[in-house]
Amino acid sequence: MTQMNITGRATRVAIISNNKYQSKRVASKLFATFKEDKDFYLSKKNPDIVISIGGDGMLLSAFHMYEKELDRVRFVGVHTGHLGFYTDYRDFEVDKLIENLRADKGEMISYPTLKVHITLEDGRIFTARAFNEATIKRIEKTMVADVIINKVKFERFRGDGLSVSTPTGSTAYNKSLGGAILHPTMEALQLTEISSINNRVYRTVGSSMIIPKKDHIEIVPKRQGVYTVSIDNKTMHYKNVVKVEYWIGSKTINFVATPFHTSFWERVKDAFIGDLDS
Ligand code: NAD
């Protein structure tokens, strides 16, 4: 756990909510409380703390809203739906959240993010940052692409596509694809196949691979056409992709380290296993 420098001024808080009735109720309560408190200043501009209200999807949106300010922002999530993996508080725990934010000393828990560069045939380069994962797929035909890890031409992939996830994203799409769960403090990426073709003629490694921070992944499509690239909850379509590169970014996502930011293994158990005694 590290600490963000907190000066004597009021803490700038941005409240981001989805449109659900329950989320709006939580947002109104937080607005009303912080408006009256001289230690807090409500502002969507240059916040110190971003409170996202909704679920993991809302937290992803909040991350992308403030992805250029990751150095100075800490996030905390309130979930109003059934399952929230990185949303620490339930809607009925808002009083606890307020109490914990009043006692906050700037402590944070940081997790790595993924940096992505997409190079097109015409020389354009698009850059993006992911909290969970980036995927590349070729929808209308088999995707054929070379996978290069640290300049080693590792395999020629054939199938639907490939996913590169952060440790945080290892419990999201990556898990559905059969990838491993990584503790989010581990500085590593995970490369996971999406329906690879494996037979006597075509071969891929088949299992997901954990790639350390120092290594760089490159995916080089071998066929012309339209590729679908997703970055968390956003999807883009690019024509004639030359290569997509992935590595662990220099910026982390920082969460407010409140007592409600529970153990990762507790979260995994809660989300995927449930109560052992039931
Ligand atoms: P969403 O918000 O409905 O999220 C889909 C599900 O993923 C939800 O149940 C959410 O709680 C869960 N989730 C999101 N991030 C998680 C994480 N880090 N750990 C554990 N669970 C997590 O849908 P969206 O707004 O489109 O969100 C995009 C995310 O959905 C993507 O980043 C991707 O990881 C995930 N996704 C999953 C699948 C799949 O499992 N087959 C397919 C597409 C996208």
PDB file of C-alpha atoms and ligand atoms in Angstrom:
ATOM      1  CA  MET A   1       0.000   0.000   0.000  1.00  0.00           C
ATOM      2  CA  THR A   2       1.348   3.469  -0.853  1.00  0.00           C
ATOM      3  CA  GLN A   3       0.180   6.958  -0.004  1.00  0.00           C
ATOM      4  CA  MET A   4      -0.779   9.871  -2.223  1.00  0.00           C
ATOM      5  CA  ASN A   5       0.388  13.324  -1.169  1.00  0.00           C
ATOM      6  CA  ILE A   6      -2.535  15.068   0.494  1.00  0.00           C
ATOM      7  CA  THR A   7      -2.245  18.786   1.033  1.00  0.00           C
ATOM      8  CA  GLY A   8      -4.291  20.835   3.482  1.00  0.00           C
ATOM      9  CA  ARG A   9      -6.939  21.730   0.881  1.00  0.00           C
ATOM     10  CA  ALA A  10     -10.373  20.141   0.487  1.00  0.00           C
ATOM     11  CA  THR A  11     -10.461  16.781  -1.303  1.00  0.00           C
ATOM     12  CA  ARG A  12     -11.910  17.134  -4.804  1.00  0.00           C
ATOM     13  CA  VAL A  13     -14.486  14.404  -5.380  1.00  0.00           C
ATOM     14  CA  ALA A  14     -16.134  13.408  -8.677  1.00  0.00           C
ATOM     15  CA  ILE A  15     -19.287  11.300  -8.470  1.00  0.00           C
ATOM     16  CA  ILE A  16     -19.994   9.213 -11.572  1.00  0.00           C
ATOM     17  CA  SER A  17     -23.166   7.175 -11.695  1.00  0.00           C
ATOM     18  CA  ASN A  18     -25.109   5.062 -14.157  1.00  0.00           C
ATOM     19  CA  ASN A  19     -28.796   5.760 -14.794  1.00  0.00           C
ATOM     20  CA  LYS A  20     -30.266   3.106 -12.523  1.00  0.00           C
ATOM     21  CA  TYR A  21     -32.711   4.384  -9.907  1.00  0.00           C
ATOM     22  CA  GLN A  22     -30.655   2.831  -7.097  1.00  0.00           C
ATOM     23  CA  SER A  23     -27.422   4.404  -8.367  1.00  0.00           C
ATOM     24  CA  LYS A  24     -29.016   7.842  -8.658  1.00  0.00           C
ATOM     25  CA  ARG A  25     -30.245   7.553  -5.061  1.00  0.00           C
ATOM     26  CA  VAL A  26     -26.725   6.770  -3.835  1.00  0.00           C
ATOM     27  CA  ALA A  27     -25.318   9.625  -5.922  1.00  0.00           C
ATOM     28  CA  SER A  28     -27.847  12.101  -4.451  1.00  0.00           C
ATOM     29  CA  LYS A  29     -26.945  11.067  -0.927  1.00  0.00           C
ATOM     30  CA  LEU A  30     -23.223  11.530  -1.602  1.00  0.00           C
ATOM     31  CA  PHE A  31     -23.835  14.893  -3.300  1.00  0.00           C
ATOM     32  CA  ALA A  32     -25.928  16.139  -0.387  1.00  0.00           C
ATOM     33  CA  THR A  33     -23.329  15.010   2.175  1.00  0.00           C
ATOM     34  CA  PHE A  34     -20.211  16.358   0.476  1.00  0.00           C
ATOM     35  CA  LYS A  35     -21.866  19.652  -0.532  1.00  0.00           C
ATOM     36  CA  GLU A  36     -22.183  20.515   3.161  1.00  0.00           C
ATOM     37  CA  ASP A  37     -18.684  19.356   4.142  1.00  0.00           C
ATOM     38  CA  LYS A  38     -15.826  21.882   3.956  1.00  0.00           C
ATOM     39  CA  ASP A  39     -13.249  19.085   3.712  1.00  0.00           C
ATOM     40  CA  PHE A  40     -14.662  18.025   0.328  1.00  0.00           C
ATOM     41  CA  TYR A  41     -15.192  19.862  -2.932  1.00  0.00           C
ATOM     42  CA  LEU A  42     -17.474  18.297  -5.536  1.00  0.00           C
ATOM     43  CA  SER A  43     -16.018  18.598  -9.006  1.00  0.00           C
ATOM     44  CA  LYS A  44     -15.749  16.437 -12.106  1.00  0.00           C
ATOM     45  CA  LYS A  45     -12.672  18.461 -13.085  1.00  0.00           C
ATOM     46  CA  ASN A  46      -9.286  17.428 -11.676  1.00  0.00           C
ATOM     47  CA  PRO A  47     -10.663  15.203  -8.919  1.00  0.00           C
ATOM     48  CA  ASP A  48      -8.520  13.547  -6.264  1.00  0.00           C
ATOM     49  CA  ILE A  49     -11.088  10.799  -5.760  1.00  0.00           C
ATOM     50  CA  VAL A  50     -13.562   9.390  -8.285  1.00  0.00           C
ATOM     51  CA  ILE A  51     -16.551   7.567  -6.817  1.00  0.00           C
ATOM     52  CA  SER A  52     -18.175   5.316  -9.413  1.00  0.00           C
ATOM     53  CA  ILE A  53     -21.720   4.133  -8.701  1.00  0.00           C
ATOM     54  CA  GLY A  54     -23.113   1.153 -10.602  1.00  0.00           C
ATOM     55  CA  GLY A  55     -21.039  -1.949 -11.229  1.00  0.00           C
ATOM     56  CA  ASP A  56     -17.764  -3.027 -12.786  1.00  0.00           C
ATOM     57  CA  GLY A  57     -18.936  -1.598 -16.123  1.00  0.00           C
ATOM     58  CA  MET A  58     -19.365   1.835 -14.515  1.00  0.00           C
ATOM     59  CA  LEU A  59     -15.937   1.580 -12.895  1.00  0.00           C
ATOM     60  CA  LEU A  60     -14.465   0.769 -16.322  1.00  0.00           C
ATOM     61  CA  SER A  61     -16.176   3.865 -17.748  1.00  0.00           C
ATOM     62  CA  ALA A  62     -14.886   6.002 -14.853  1.00  0.00           C
ATOM     63  CA  PHE A  63     -11.353   4.654 -15.454  1.00  0.00           C
ATOM     64  CA  HIS A  64     -11.538   5.672 -19.122  1.00  0.00           C
ATOM     65  CA  MET A  65     -13.038   9.061 -18.269  1.00  0.00           C
ATOM     66  CA  TYR A  66      -9.986   9.834 -16.119  1.00  0.00           C
ATOM     67  CA  GLU A  67      -7.338   7.695 -17.837  1.00  0.00           C
ATOM     68  CA  LYS A  68      -5.219  10.765 -18.617  1.00  0.00           C
ATOM     69  CA  GLU A  69      -5.152  11.692 -14.917  1.00  0.00           C
ATOM     70  CA  LEU A  70      -4.243   8.315 -13.423  1.00  0.00           C
ATOM     71  CA  ASP A  71      -1.210   9.819 -11.646  1.00  0.00           C
ATOM     72  CA  ARG A  72      -3.335  11.927  -9.354  1.00  0.00           C
ATOM     73  CA  VAL A  73      -6.695  10.147  -9.138  1.00  0.00           C
ATOM     74  CA  ARG A  74      -7.830   7.385  -6.808  1.00  0.00           C
ATOM     75  CA  PHE A  75     -10.983   5.387  -7.492  1.00  0.00           C
ATOM     76  CA  VAL A  76     -13.583   3.851  -5.241  1.00  0.00           C
ATOM     77  CA  GLY A  77     -16.653   1.964  -6.424  1.00  0.00           C
ATOM     78  CA  VAL A  78     -20.147   1.496  -5.026  1.00  0.00           C
ATOM     79  CA  HIS A  79     -22.139  -1.283  -6.600  1.00  0.00           C
ATOM     80  CA  THR A  80     -25.870  -1.213  -6.987  1.00  0.00           C
ATOM     81  CA  GLY A  81     -26.259  -4.432  -8.998  1.00  0.00           C
ATOM     82  CA  HIS A  82     -25.725  -8.115  -8.236  1.00  0.00           C
ATOM     83  CA  LEU A  83     -21.987  -8.526  -8.681  1.00  0.00           C
ATOM     84  CA  GLY A  84     -19.210  -5.990  -8.445  1.00  0.00           C
ATOM     85  CA  PHE A  85     -15.685  -7.244  -8.528  1.00  0.00           C
ATOM     86  CA  TYR A  86     -13.814  -3.978  -8.032  1.00  0.00           C
ATOM     87  CA  THR A  87     -16.618  -2.000  -6.427  1.00  0.00           C
ATOM     88  CA  ASP A  88     -15.868  -2.100  -2.712  1.00  0.00           C
ATOM     89  CA  TYR A  89     -19.128  -0.821  -1.259  1.00  0.00           C
ATOM     90  CA  ARG A  90     -22.726  -1.972  -1.623  1.00  0.00           C
ATOM     91  CA  ASP A  91     -25.446   0.685  -1.936  1.00  0.00           C
ATOM     92  CA  PHE A  92     -26.488   0.158   1.694  1.00  0.00           C
ATOM     93  CA  GLU A  93     -22.920   0.845   2.892  1.00  0.00           C
ATOM     94  CA  VAL A  94     -22.750   4.480   1.749  1.00  0.00           C
ATOM     95  CA  ASP A  95     -22.560   5.788   5.337  1.00  0.00           C
ATOM     96  CA  LYS A  96     -19.487   3.624   5.872  1.00  0.00           C
ATOM     97  CA  LEU A  97     -17.963   4.981   2.647  1.00  0.00           C
ATOM     98  CA  ILE A  98     -18.516   8.568   3.833  1.00  0.00           C
ATOM     99  CA  GLU A  99     -16.982   7.751   7.221  1.00  0.00           C
ATOM    100  CA  ASN A 100     -13.961   6.087   5.588  1.00  0.00           C
ATOM    101  CA  LEU A 101     -13.426   8.965   3.164  1.00  0.00           C
ATOM    102  CA  ARG A 102     -13.487  11.409   6.074  1.00  0.00           C
ATOM    103  CA  ALA A 103     -10.735   9.372   7.755  1.00  0.00           C
ATOM    104  CA  ASP A 104      -8.772   8.975   4.497  1.00  0.00           C
ATOM    105  CA  LYS A 105      -5.047   9.796   4.637  1.00  0.00           C
ATOM    106  CA  GLY A 106      -4.334   9.243   0.947  1.00  0.00           C
ATOM    107  CA  GLU A 107      -3.513   5.528   1.113  1.00  0.00           C
ATOM    108  CA  MET A 108      -3.963   3.612  -2.097  1.00  0.00           C
ATOM    109  CA  ILE A 109      -3.689   0.200  -3.662  1.00  0.00           C
ATOM    110  CA  SER A 110      -2.276   0.206  -7.172  1.00  0.00           C
ATOM    111  CA  TYR A 111      -2.664  -2.273 -10.007  1.00  0.00           C
ATOM    112  CA  PRO A 112      -0.968  -2.348 -13.424  1.00  0.00           C
ATOM    113  CA  THR A 113      -2.685  -1.207 -16.616  1.00  0.00           C
ATOM    114  CA  LEU A 114      -2.150  -2.359 -20.196  1.00  0.00           C
ATOM    115  CA  LYS A 115      -0.774  -0.110 -22.927  1.00  0.00           C
ATOM    116  CA  VAL A 116      -1.790  -0.875 -26.523  1.00  0.00           C
ATOM    117  CA  HIS A 117      -0.515   0.499 -29.852  1.00  0.00           C
ATOM    118  CA  ILE A 118      -2.402  -0.303 -33.064  1.00  0.00           C
ATOM    119  CA  THR A 119      -0.443   0.387 -36.253  1.00  0.00           C
ATOM    120  CA  LEU A 120      -2.348   0.616 -39.545  1.00  0.00           C
ATOM    121  CA  GLU A 121      -1.045   0.149 -43.100  1.00  0.00           C
ATOM    122  CA  ASP A 122      -1.307   3.894 -43.793  1.00  0.00           C
ATOM    123  CA  GLY A 123       1.111   4.592 -40.935  1.00  0.00           C
ATOM    124  CA  ARG A 124      -1.429   5.780 -38.392  1.00  0.00           C
ATOM    125  CA  ILE A 125      -0.876   4.590 -34.821  1.00  0.00           C
ATOM    126  CA  PHE A 126      -3.726   4.474 -32.312  1.00  0.00           C
ATOM    127  CA  THR A 127      -2.870   4.200 -28.642  1.00  0.00           C
ATOM    128  CA  ALA A 128      -5.079   2.974 -25.829  1.00  0.00           C
ATOM    129  CA  ARG A 129      -4.929   1.921 -22.198  1.00  0.00           C
ATOM    130  CA  ALA A 130      -6.904  -0.938 -20.687  1.00  0.00           C
ATOM    131  CA  PHE A 131      -7.924  -1.761 -17.147  1.00  0.00           C
ATOM    132  CA  ASN A 132      -9.137  -5.314 -17.941  1.00  0.00           C
ATOM    133  CA  GLU A 133      -8.027  -6.395 -21.381  1.00  0.00           C
ATOM    134  CA  ALA A 134      -7.612  -5.720 -25.076  1.00  0.00           C
ATOM    135  CA  THR A 135      -8.807  -8.248 -27.639  1.00  0.00           C
ATOM    136  CA  ILE A 136      -8.318  -8.539 -31.380  1.00  0.00           C
ATOM    137  CA  LYS A 137     -10.713 -10.573 -33.511  1.00  0.00           C
ATOM    138  CA  ARG A 138     -11.481 -11.031 -37.166  1.00  0.00           C
ATOM    139  CA  ILE A 139     -15.216 -11.445 -37.335  1.00  0.00           C
ATOM    140  CA  GLU A 140     -16.050 -12.525 -40.873  1.00  0.00           C
ATOM    141  CA  LYS A 141     -13.179 -14.993 -41.433  1.00  0.00           C
ATOM    142  CA  THR A 142     -10.543 -16.917 -39.498  1.00  0.00           C
ATOM    143  CA  MET A 143      -7.964 -14.610 -37.966  1.00  0.00           C
ATOM    144  CA  VAL A 144      -4.464 -15.587 -39.009  1.00  0.00           C
ATOM    145  CA  ALA A 145      -1.790 -13.725 -37.094  1.00  0.00           C
ATOM    146  CA  ASP A 146       1.789 -14.139 -35.950  1.00  0.00           C
ATOM    147  CA  VAL A 147       2.356 -13.871 -32.224  1.00  0.00           C
ATOM    148  CA  ILE A 148       5.722 -12.336 -31.401  1.00  0.00           C
ATOM    149  CA  ILE A 149       6.948 -12.206 -27.819  1.00  0.00           C
ATOM    150  CA  ASN A 150      10.022 -10.072 -27.240  1.00  0.00           C
ATOM    151  CA  LYS A 151      11.037 -10.373 -30.888  1.00  0.00           C
ATOM    152  CA  VAL A 152      10.657 -14.179 -30.805  1.00  0.00           C
ATOM    153  CA  LYS A 153       8.246 -15.271 -33.519  1.00  0.00           C
ATOM    154  CA  PHE A 154       6.376 -17.622 -31.246  1.00  0.00           C
ATOM    155  CA  GLU A 155       3.497 -19.044 -33.287  1.00  0.00           C
ATOM    156  CA  ARG A 156       1.153 -18.490 -36.187  1.00  0.00           C
ATOM    157  CA  PHE A 157      -2.313 -18.245 -34.638  1.00  0.00           C
ATOM    158  CA  ARG A 158      -5.468 -19.266 -36.463  1.00  0.00           C
ATOM    159  CA  GLY A 159      -8.840 -18.869 -34.833  1.00  0.00           C
ATOM    160  CA  ASP A 160     -11.301 -16.217 -33.667  1.00  0.00           C
ATOM    161  CA  GLY A 161      -8.842 -13.944 -31.912  1.00  0.00           C
ATOM    162  CA  LEU A 162      -6.559 -13.243 -28.976  1.00  0.00           C
ATOM    163  CA  SER A 163      -6.944 -11.489 -25.648  1.00  0.00           C
ATOM    164  CA  VAL A 164      -4.236  -9.746 -23.648  1.00  0.00           C
ATOM    165  CA  SER A 165      -5.356  -9.048 -20.116  1.00  0.00           C
ATOM    166  CA  THR A 166      -4.011  -7.239 -17.096  1.00  0.00           C
ATOM    167  CA  PRO A 167      -3.900  -9.106 -13.764  1.00  0.00           C
ATOM    168  CA  THR A 168      -7.024  -7.117 -12.838  1.00  0.00           C
ATOM    169  CA  GLY A 169      -8.744  -8.339 -15.988  1.00  0.00           C
ATOM    170  CA  SER A 170      -7.718 -11.949 -15.356  1.00  0.00           C
ATOM    171  CA  THR A 171     -11.039 -12.544 -13.555  1.00  0.00           C
ATOM    172  CA  ALA A 172     -13.081 -10.991 -16.399  1.00  0.00           C
ATOM    173  CA  TYR A 173     -13.164 -12.085 -20.068  1.00  0.00           C
ATOM    174  CA  ASN A 174      -9.814 -13.835 -19.641  1.00  0.00           C
ATOM    175  CA  LYS A 175     -11.346 -16.221 -17.107  1.00  0.00           C
ATOM    176  CA  SER A 176     -14.205 -17.096 -19.457  1.00  0.00           C
ATOM    177  CA  LEU A 177     -11.579 -17.931 -22.088  1.00  0.00           C
ATOM    178  CA  GLY A 178      -9.951 -20.423 -19.727  1.00  0.00           C
ATOM    179  CA  GLY A 179      -7.131 -18.138 -18.569  1.00  0.00           C
ATOM    180  CA  ALA A 180      -5.643 -18.206 -15.086  1.00  0.00           C
ATOM    181  CA  ILE A 181      -6.534 -15.864 -12.245  1.00  0.00           C
ATOM    182  CA  LEU A 182      -3.623 -13.591 -11.350  1.00  0.00           C
ATOM    183  CA  HIS A 183      -3.335 -11.549  -8.191  1.00  0.00           C
ATOM    184  CA  PRO A 184      -3.710  -7.944  -9.414  1.00  0.00           C
ATOM    185  CA  THR A 185      -0.488  -6.754  -7.794  1.00  0.00           C
ATOM    186  CA  MET A 186       1.536  -9.056 -10.083  1.00  0.00           C
ATOM    187  CA  GLU A 187       3.154  -7.065 -12.862  1.00  0.00           C
ATOM    188  CA  ALA A 188       2.390  -9.441 -15.712  1.00  0.00           C
ATOM    189  CA  LEU A 189       0.167  -9.737 -18.766  1.00  0.00           C
ATOM    190  CA  GLN A 190      -1.787 -12.762 -19.858  1.00  0.00           C
ATOM    191  CA  LEU A 191      -2.128 -13.813 -23.497  1.00  0.00           C
ATOM    192  CA  THR A 192      -5.196 -16.008 -24.025  1.00  0.00           C
ATOM    193  CA  GLU A 193      -6.555 -17.613 -27.162  1.00  0.00           C
ATOM    194  CA  ILE A 194     -10.116 -17.178 -28.410  1.00  0.00           C
ATOM    195  CA  SER A 195     -11.126 -20.412 -30.164  1.00  0.00           C
ATOM    196  CA  SER A 196      -7.839 -21.374 -31.792  1.00  0.00           C
ATOM    197  CA  ILE A 197      -7.769 -23.947 -34.580  1.00  0.00           C
ATOM    198  CA  ASN A 198      -5.608 -26.884 -33.570  1.00  0.00           C
ATOM    199  CA  ASN A 199      -5.165 -29.955 -35.741  1.00  0.00           C
ATOM    200  CA  ARG A 200      -2.402 -31.848 -37.612  1.00  0.00           C
ATOM    201  CA  VAL A 201      -1.757 -28.860 -39.833  1.00  0.00           C
ATOM    202  CA  TYR A 202      -2.277 -25.803 -37.633  1.00  0.00           C
ATOM    203  CA  ARG A 203      -0.843 -25.506 -34.142  1.00  0.00           C
ATOM    204  CA  THR A 204      -0.875 -22.981 -31.314  1.00  0.00           C
ATOM    205  CA  VAL A 205       0.397 -23.397 -27.773  1.00  0.00           C
ATOM    206  CA  GLY A 206      -3.207 -23.854 -26.589  1.00  0.00           C
ATOM    207  CA  SER A 207      -2.778 -22.626 -23.028  1.00  0.00           C
ATOM    208  CA  SER A 208      -2.785 -19.045 -21.820  1.00  0.00           C
ATOM    209  CA  MET A 209       0.632 -17.545 -21.164  1.00  0.00           C
ATOM    210  CA  ILE A 210       1.765 -15.222 -18.382  1.00  0.00           C
ATOM    211  CA  ILE A 211       4.180 -12.639 -19.754  1.00  0.00           C
ATOM    212  CA  PRO A 212       6.406 -10.629 -17.357  1.00  0.00           C
ATOM    213  CA  LYS A 213       6.578  -6.848 -17.245  1.00  0.00           C
ATOM    214  CA  LYS A 214       9.853  -6.625 -19.155  1.00  0.00           C
ATOM    215  CA  ASP A 215       8.385  -8.445 -22.170  1.00  0.00           C
ATOM    216  CA  HIS A 216       6.422  -7.022 -25.042  1.00  0.00           C
ATOM    217  CA  ILE A 217       3.748  -8.800 -27.095  1.00  0.00           C
ATOM    218  CA  GLU A 218       3.154  -8.145 -30.774  1.00  0.00           C
ATOM    219  CA  ILE A 219       0.313  -9.539 -32.874  1.00  0.00           C
ATOM    220  CA  VAL A 220       0.810  -9.256 -36.635  1.00  0.00           C
ATOM    221  CA  PRO A 221      -2.305 -10.093 -38.710  1.00  0.00           C
ATOM    222  CA  LYS A 222      -1.422 -11.928 -41.886  1.00  0.00           C
ATOM    223  CA  ARG A 223      -4.544 -11.149 -43.869  1.00  0.00           C
ATOM    224  CA  GLN A 224      -6.080  -7.915 -45.086  1.00  0.00           C
ATOM    225  CA  GLY A 225      -9.532  -7.036 -43.837  1.00  0.00           C
ATOM    226  CA  VAL A 226     -11.374  -5.531 -40.926  1.00  0.00           C
ATOM    227  CA  TYR A 227     -10.231  -6.352 -37.392  1.00  0.00           C
ATOM    228  CA  THR A 228     -12.279  -5.755 -34.283  1.00  0.00           C
ATOM    229  CA  VAL A 229     -10.240  -4.435 -31.399  1.00  0.00           C
ATOM    230  CA  SER A 230     -11.807  -4.127 -27.968  1.00  0.00           C
ATOM    231  CA  ILE A 231     -10.386  -2.141 -25.103  1.00  0.00           C
ATOM    232  CA  ASP A 232     -12.385  -3.052 -21.995  1.00  0.00           C
ATOM    233  CA  ASN A 233     -15.975  -2.009 -22.791  1.00  0.00           C
ATOM    234  CA  LYS A 234     -15.183  -0.193 -26.054  1.00  0.00           C
ATOM    235  CA  THR A 235     -15.031  -1.794 -29.489  1.00  0.00           C
ATOM    236  CA  MET A 236     -13.329  -0.360 -32.552  1.00  0.00           C
ATOM    237  CA  HIS A 237     -13.002  -1.630 -36.126  1.00  0.00           C
ATOM    238  CA  TYR A 238      -9.764  -1.107 -38.049  1.00  0.00           C
ATOM    239  CA  LYS A 239      -8.999  -1.908 -41.666  1.00  0.00           C
ATOM    240  CA  ASN A 240      -5.610  -3.340 -42.597  1.00  0.00           C
ATOM    241  CA  VAL A 241      -3.891  -3.611 -39.247  1.00  0.00           C
ATOM    242  CA  VAL A 242      -0.115  -4.042 -39.538  1.00  0.00           C
ATOM    243  CA  LYS A 243       0.470  -4.894 -35.902  1.00  0.00           C
ATOM    244  CA  VAL A 244      -0.901  -4.499 -32.378  1.00  0.00           C
ATOM    245  CA  GLU A 245       1.612  -4.157 -29.548  1.00  0.00           C
ATOM    246  CA  TYR A 246       0.997  -4.678 -25.846  1.00  0.00           C
ATOM    247  CA  TRP A 247       2.993  -4.029 -22.715  1.00  0.00           C
ATOM    248  CA  ILE A 248       2.452  -3.058 -19.086  1.00  0.00           C
ATOM    249  CA  GLY A 249       1.965   0.694 -18.968  1.00  0.00           C
ATOM    250  CA  SER A 250       3.916   3.068 -16.761  1.00  0.00           C
ATOM    251  CA  LYS A 251       0.682   4.180 -15.085  1.00  0.00           C
ATOM    252  CA  THR A 252      -1.298   2.211 -12.537  1.00  0.00           C
ATOM    253  CA  ILE A 253      -4.931   2.402 -11.487  1.00  0.00           C
ATOM    254  CA  ASN A 254      -5.070   3.517  -7.879  1.00  0.00           C
ATOM    255  CA  PHE A 255      -7.888   2.542  -5.555  1.00  0.00           C
ATOM    256  CA  VAL A 256      -8.664   4.277  -2.272  1.00  0.00           C
ATOM    257  CA  ALA A 257      -7.342   1.862   0.346  1.00  0.00           C
ATOM    258  CA  THR A 258     -10.328   1.777   2.634  1.00  0.00           C
ATOM    259  CA  PRO A 259     -10.968  -1.166   4.964  1.00  0.00           C
ATOM    260  CA  PHE A 260     -13.636  -2.224   2.434  1.00  0.00           C
ATOM    261  CA  HIS A 261     -11.031  -2.904  -0.261  1.00  0.00           C
ATOM    262  CA  THR A 262     -11.005  -6.536   0.830  1.00  0.00           C
ATOM    263  CA  SER A 263      -8.549  -9.303   0.118  1.00  0.00           C
ATOM    264  CA  PHE A 264      -8.386 -10.297  -3.545  1.00  0.00           C
ATOM    265  CA  TRP A 265      -8.889 -13.971  -2.688  1.00  0.00           C
ATOM    266  CA  GLU A 266     -11.993 -13.041  -0.688  1.00  0.00           C
ATOM    267  CA  ARG A 267     -13.353 -11.307  -3.810  1.00  0.00           C
ATOM    268  CA  VAL A 268     -12.566 -14.273  -6.048  1.00  0.00           C
ATOM    269  CA  LYS A 269     -14.271 -16.618  -3.617  1.00  0.00           C
ATOM    270  CA  ASP A 270     -17.306 -14.326  -3.312  1.00  0.00           C
ATOM    271  CA  ALA A 271     -17.673 -13.921  -7.060  1.00  0.00           C
ATOM    272  CA  PHE A 272     -17.030 -17.440  -8.281  1.00  0.00           C
ATOM    273  CA  ILE A 273     -17.495 -19.889  -5.425  1.00  0.00           C
ATOM    274  CA  GLY A 274     -19.873 -18.365  -2.875  1.00  0.00           C
ATOM    275  CA  ASP A 275     -20.603 -19.604   0.605  1.00  0.00           C
ATOM    276  CA  LEU A 276     -18.938 -22.954   1.314  1.00  0.00           C
ATOM    277  CA  ASP A 277     -21.469 -23.853   3.996  1.00  0.00           C
ATOM    278  CA  SER A 278     -24.546 -23.502   1.825  1.00  0.00           C
TER     279      SER A 278
HETATM  280  P1  NAD B   1     -20.410  -5.648 -18.102  1.00  0.00           P
HETATM  281  O1  NAD B   1     -20.194  -4.427 -17.314  1.00  0.00           O
HETATM  282  O2  NAD B   1     -21.746  -6.258 -18.189  1.00  0.00           O
HETATM  283  O3  NAD B   1     -19.355  -6.721 -17.627  1.00  0.00           O
HETATM  284  C1  NAD B   1     -19.500  -8.049 -17.956  1.00  0.00           C
HETATM  285  C2  NAD B   1     -19.248  -8.862 -16.700  1.00  0.00           C
HETATM  286  O4  NAD B   1     -17.858  -8.835 -16.400  1.00  0.00           O
HETATM  287  C3  NAD B   1     -19.982  -8.355 -15.454  1.00  0.00           C
HETATM  288  O5  NAD B   1     -20.509  -9.451 -14.762  1.00  0.00           O
HETATM  289  C4  NAD B   1     -18.877  -7.683 -14.633  1.00  0.00           C
HETATM  290  O6  NAD B   1     -19.119  -7.709 -13.239  1.00  0.00           O
HETATM  291  C5  NAD B   1     -17.697  -8.563 -14.995  1.00  0.00           C
HETATM  292  N1  NAD B   1     -16.383  -7.942 -14.826  1.00  0.00           N
HETATM  293  C6  NAD B   1     -15.928  -6.805 -15.416  1.00  0.00           C
HETATM  294  N2  NAD B   1     -14.657  -6.588 -15.022  1.00  0.00           N
HETATM  295  C7  NAD B   1     -14.336  -7.603 -14.188  1.00  0.00           C
HETATM  296  C8  NAD B   1     -13.151  -7.954 -13.489  1.00  0.00           C
HETATM  297  N3  NAD B   1     -12.045  -7.220 -13.590  1.00  0.00           N
HETATM  298  N4  NAD B   1     -13.166  -9.089 -12.741  1.00  0.00           N
HETATM  299  C9  NAD B   1     -14.266  -9.850 -12.652  1.00  0.00           C
HETATM  300  N5  NAD B   1     -15.402  -9.587 -13.293  1.00  0.00           N
HETATM  301  C10 NAD B   1     -15.433  -8.482 -14.061  1.00  0.00           C
HETATM  302  O7  NAD B   1     -19.986  -5.457 -19.603  1.00  0.00           O
HETATM  303  P2  NAD B   1     -19.158  -4.310 -20.229  1.00  0.00           P
HETATM  304  O8  NAD B   1     -19.556  -2.990 -19.716  1.00  0.00           O
HETATM  305  O9  NAD B   1     -19.170  -4.536 -21.692  1.00  0.00           O
HETATM  306  O10 NAD B   1     -17.730  -4.655 -19.608  1.00  0.00           O
HETATM  307  C11 NAD B   1     -16.709  -5.032 -20.400  1.00  0.00           C
HETATM  308  C12 NAD B   1     -15.987  -6.150 -19.722  1.00  0.00           C
HETATM  309  O11 NAD B   1     -16.797  -7.307 -19.824  1.00  0.00           O
HETATM  310  C13 NAD B   1     -14.725  -6.456 -20.479  1.00  0.00           C
HETATM  311  O12 NAD B   1     -13.628  -5.770 -19.959  1.00  0.00           O
HETATM  312  C14 NAD B   1     -14.616  -7.954 -20.370  1.00  0.00           C
HETATM  313  O13 NAD B   1     -13.657  -8.358 -19.401  1.00  0.00           O
HETATM  314  C15 NAD B   1     -15.975  -8.441 -19.939  1.00  0.00           C
HETATM  315  N6  NAD B   1     -16.464  -9.357 -20.959  1.00  0.00           N
HETATM  316  C16 NAD B   1     -16.618 -10.641 -20.618  1.00  0.00           C
HETATM  317  C17 NAD B   1     -16.992 -11.567 -21.555  1.00  0.00           C
HETATM  318  C18 NAD B   1     -17.107 -12.978 -21.150  1.00  0.00           C
HETATM  319  O14 NAD B   1     -16.853 -13.276 -19.970  1.00  0.00           O
HETATM  320  N7  NAD B   1     -17.456 -13.878 -22.065  1.00  0.00           N
HETATM  321  C19 NAD B   1     -17.238 -11.191 -22.878  1.00  0.00           C
HETATM  322  C20 NAD B   1     -17.085  -9.858 -23.198  1.00  0.00           C
HETATM  323  C21 NAD B   1     -16.684  -8.936 -22.224  1.00  0.00           C
END
